[in-house]
């Protein structure tokens, strides 16, 4: 409070820019990519097509789609020297820290790609990053297991290629399980863009200084790592596992989440914009059941998640604060069913969000947005004279 006005600090509801890419209505729980409802996109589209839609504003025809795939496949490798950077990390390094470093390092190996002067340059840099980033995501996981680092296979589509680069075991045939590929494709679509969230705003802010695309996206990866943002999907599974180990006492943890003296929060619950069900959570919840049934998996974490959701949605504390499950509440359960380890969950979020980050960065550069420079409300010391050391 400063006298007459109440300040809602911290970018809580600032109109930071004009955008044509993604619209969401938090009260209605609606999300549209370039005007198309997320429910229709998730059901009828595929991740490569969504990349094109976000980047170019329209769904591609057959010729445009094939050309886009070809353009991406042109860059379907990563400079061998990049492996030396990866080697320098301990196996215990969190994949998000490795991914942010490697993404920024792409600038050193592709310096021309970041000197964008027009739309063609932007699209060229975008296609290069889309191709190489999926390698970096796969490599961060392979590094933790000491597995050889694969390159892309241009006979596969984008999601199949990522899946094979990540999970192919040396000297073994590799089978693409269509249930896993379809589920991965859908989850990546659901994470593809989300207007001016924390990591996207970071990409725009860094890019507004005319920083190159790779370094701007690297900053977005770091922002997404935070447990209040993309890191929540890992935090949700750790929370569910903790509740399971603690006799599955869901009521105890809902009470902890409400206790102001307890720093515990129900991870995967609440959202800055959605004051209704996150539409992505609804879709992922259904997909989670489908995948677990098709793969014949029983996961206690899902049972606990369902109990948590039921208890919380009937509790005044959550109802009054309009706290509902968000995209991260179920995604960890489906990732685990697909064989993706917990420490890779946020990397999966980054891979999904990449086309959104790039599209927003491209829009910011094409619009010629000015360098971001927010102001503040100063409440520090008033003017005063310097005091020499001997007089202090
Ligand atoms: C993502 O912005 C995006 O679009 C993000 C994202 C995307 O696609 O990019 O959707 C992805 O980041 C989803 C959110 C993932 N994070 C979590 O699940 C972490 C748990 N959620 C909370 O930390 C929180 O809900 C936030 C960070 C998501 C939103 O925080 P806000 O809007 O700043 O809300 P707040 O912290 O001001 O809380 C308002 C009230 C407070 O209580 P009071 O002070 O009014 O008494 O609600 C309470 C909070 O204590 N609250 C929670 C809670 N979330 C908010 N209480 C318990 N558990 C929670 N999860």
PDB file of N, CA and C in Angstrom, residues 6 8 14 31 48 68-69 75 79 88 98 104 151 176 193 197 200 208 223 226 238-239 266 302 327 349 372-373:
ATOM      1  N   UNK A   6      -3.035   0.654  -4.202  1.00  0.00           N
ATOM      2  CA  UNK A   6      -2.496  -0.655  -3.787  1.00  0.00           C
ATOM      3  C   UNK A   6      -1.706  -1.200  -4.960  1.00  0.00           C
ATOM      4  N   UNK A   8       0.155  -3.971  -7.057  1.00  0.00           N
ATOM      5  CA  UNK A   8       0.259  -5.419  -7.220  1.00  0.00           C
ATOM      6  C   UNK A   8       1.613  -5.660  -7.893  1.00  0.00           C
ATOM      7  N   UNK A  14       0.552  -7.552 -15.310  1.00  0.00           N
ATOM      8  CA  UNK A  14       1.008  -6.469 -16.202  1.00  0.00           C
ATOM      9  C   UNK A  14       0.748  -6.851 -17.656  1.00  0.00           C
ATOM     10  N   UNK A  31      -8.071 -22.120 -23.440  1.00  0.00           N
ATOM     11  CA  UNK A  31      -6.724 -21.906 -24.005  1.00  0.00           C
ATOM     12  C   UNK A  31      -6.813 -22.132 -25.519  1.00  0.00           C
ATOM     13  N   UNK A  48       4.692 -31.522 -34.426  1.00  0.00           N
ATOM     14  CA  UNK A  48       5.386 -30.810 -35.516  1.00  0.00           C
ATOM     15  C   UNK A  48       4.452 -29.779 -36.152  1.00  0.00           C
ATOM     16  N   UNK A  68       8.688 -27.994 -43.980  1.00  0.00           N
ATOM     17  CA  UNK A  68       9.079 -27.623 -42.599  1.00  0.00           C
ATOM     18  C   UNK A  68       9.880 -28.760 -41.971  1.00  0.00           C
ATOM     19  N   UNK A  69       9.376 -29.987 -42.144  1.00  0.00           N
ATOM     20  CA  UNK A  69      10.087 -31.162 -41.616  1.00  0.00           C
ATOM     21  C   UNK A  69      11.470 -31.283 -42.241  1.00  0.00           C
ATOM     22  N   UNK A  75      19.169 -29.897 -39.925  1.00  0.00           N
ATOM     23  CA  UNK A  75      20.027 -29.562 -38.768  1.00  0.00           C
ATOM     24  C   UNK A  75      19.983 -30.658 -37.702  1.00  0.00           C
ATOM     25  N   UNK A  79      27.060 -30.411 -33.082  1.00  0.00           N
ATOM     26  CA  UNK A  79      28.532 -30.454 -33.236  1.00  0.00           C
ATOM     27  C   UNK A  79      29.157 -31.389 -32.198  1.00  0.00           C
ATOM     28  N   UNK A  88      32.087 -32.484 -19.259  1.00  0.00           N
ATOM     29  CA  UNK A  88      32.669 -31.754 -18.109  1.00  0.00           C
ATOM     30  C   UNK A  88      31.725 -31.769 -16.908  1.00  0.00           C
ATOM     31  N   UNK A  98      22.188 -28.487 -17.130  1.00  0.00           N
ATOM     32  CA  UNK A  98      22.988 -28.918 -18.279  1.00  0.00           C
ATOM     33  C   UNK A  98      22.355 -28.379 -19.568  1.00  0.00           C
ATOM     34  N   UNK A 104      22.849 -22.441 -24.583  1.00  0.00           N
ATOM     35  CA  UNK A 104      23.607 -21.200 -24.791  1.00  0.00           C
ATOM     36  C   UNK A 104      24.864 -21.479 -25.609  1.00  0.00           C
ATOM     37  N   UNK A 151      22.612 -39.426 -32.557  1.00  0.00           N
ATOM     38  CA  UNK A 151      22.166 -38.326 -33.415  1.00  0.00           C
ATOM     39  C   UNK A 151      20.811 -38.693 -34.003  1.00  0.00           C
ATOM     40  N   UNK A 176       9.553 -48.653 -31.478  1.00  0.00           N
ATOM     41  CA  UNK A 176       8.783 -47.447 -31.132  1.00  0.00           C
ATOM     42  C   UNK A 176       7.394 -47.887 -30.675  1.00  0.00           C
ATOM     43  N   UNK A 193       2.779 -23.655 -25.702  1.00  0.00           N
ATOM     44  CA  UNK A 193       2.844 -22.210 -25.421  1.00  0.00           C
ATOM     45  C   UNK A 193       1.799 -21.862 -24.383  1.00  0.00           C
ATOM     46  N   UNK A 197       3.858 -16.393 -19.581  1.00  0.00           N
ATOM     47  CA  UNK A 197       4.272 -17.028 -18.316  1.00  0.00           C
ATOM     48  C   UNK A 197       5.698 -16.614 -17.969  1.00  0.00           C
ATOM     49  N   UNK A 200       8.505 -17.553 -20.578  1.00  0.00           N
ATOM     50  CA  UNK A 200       8.323 -16.852 -21.855  1.00  0.00           C
ATOM     51  C   UNK A 200       8.628 -15.358 -21.698  1.00  0.00           C
ATOM     52  N   UNK A 208      14.737  -8.887 -25.862  1.00  0.00           N
ATOM     53  CA  UNK A 208      14.460  -7.461 -26.162  1.00  0.00           C
ATOM     54  C   UNK A 208      15.740  -6.637 -26.186  1.00  0.00           C
ATOM     55  N   UNK A 223      14.609 -20.193 -16.171  1.00  0.00           N
ATOM     56  CA  UNK A 223      13.382 -19.724 -15.478  1.00  0.00           C
ATOM     57  C   UNK A 223      12.417 -20.886 -15.273  1.00  0.00           C
ATOM     58  N   UNK A 226      12.560 -23.462 -12.127  1.00  0.00           N
ATOM     59  CA  UNK A 226      12.061 -23.151 -10.783  1.00  0.00           C
ATOM     60  C   UNK A 226      10.869 -24.007 -10.376  1.00  0.00           C
ATOM     61  N   UNK A 238       7.490 -35.900  -6.407  1.00  0.00           N
ATOM     62  CA  UNK A 238       8.216 -36.048  -5.122  1.00  0.00           C
ATOM     63  C   UNK A 238       7.233 -35.901  -3.962  1.00  0.00           C
ATOM     64  N   UNK A 239       6.259 -34.985  -4.106  1.00  0.00           N
ATOM     65  CA  UNK A 239       5.243 -34.791  -3.056  1.00  0.00           C
ATOM     66  C   UNK A 239       4.367 -36.046  -2.931  1.00  0.00           C
ATOM     67  N   UNK A 266       0.677 -27.370  -1.937  1.00  0.00           N
ATOM     68  CA  UNK A 266       0.226 -28.503  -2.730  1.00  0.00           C
ATOM     69  C   UNK A 266       0.763 -28.276  -4.149  1.00  0.00           C
ATOM     70  N   UNK A 302      -1.052 -42.114  -8.717  1.00  0.00           N
ATOM     71  CA  UNK A 302      -2.282 -41.610  -9.339  1.00  0.00           C
ATOM     72  C   UNK A 302      -3.437 -41.673  -8.344  1.00  0.00           C
ATOM     73  N   UNK A 327      -1.435 -27.839 -15.024  1.00  0.00           N
ATOM     74  CA  UNK A 327      -0.865 -28.772 -16.014  1.00  0.00           C
ATOM     75  C   UNK A 327       0.150 -29.716 -15.372  1.00  0.00           C
ATOM     76  N   UNK A 349       9.095 -30.623 -20.231  1.00  0.00           N
ATOM     77  CA  UNK A 349       8.311 -29.375 -20.290  1.00  0.00           C
ATOM     78  C   UNK A 349       9.037 -28.384 -21.221  1.00  0.00           C
ATOM     79  N   UNK A 372      13.243  -4.211 -22.750  1.00  0.00           N
ATOM     80  CA  UNK A 372      12.422  -4.225 -21.533  1.00  0.00           C
ATOM     81  C   UNK A 372      13.150  -3.492 -20.426  1.00  0.00           C
ATOM     82  N   UNK A 373      12.439  -2.578 -19.786  1.00  0.00           N
ATOM     83  CA  UNK A 373      13.090  -1.833 -18.693  1.00  0.00           C
ATOM     84  C   UNK A 373      11.990  -1.389 -17.720  1.00  0.00           C
TER      85      UNK A 373
END
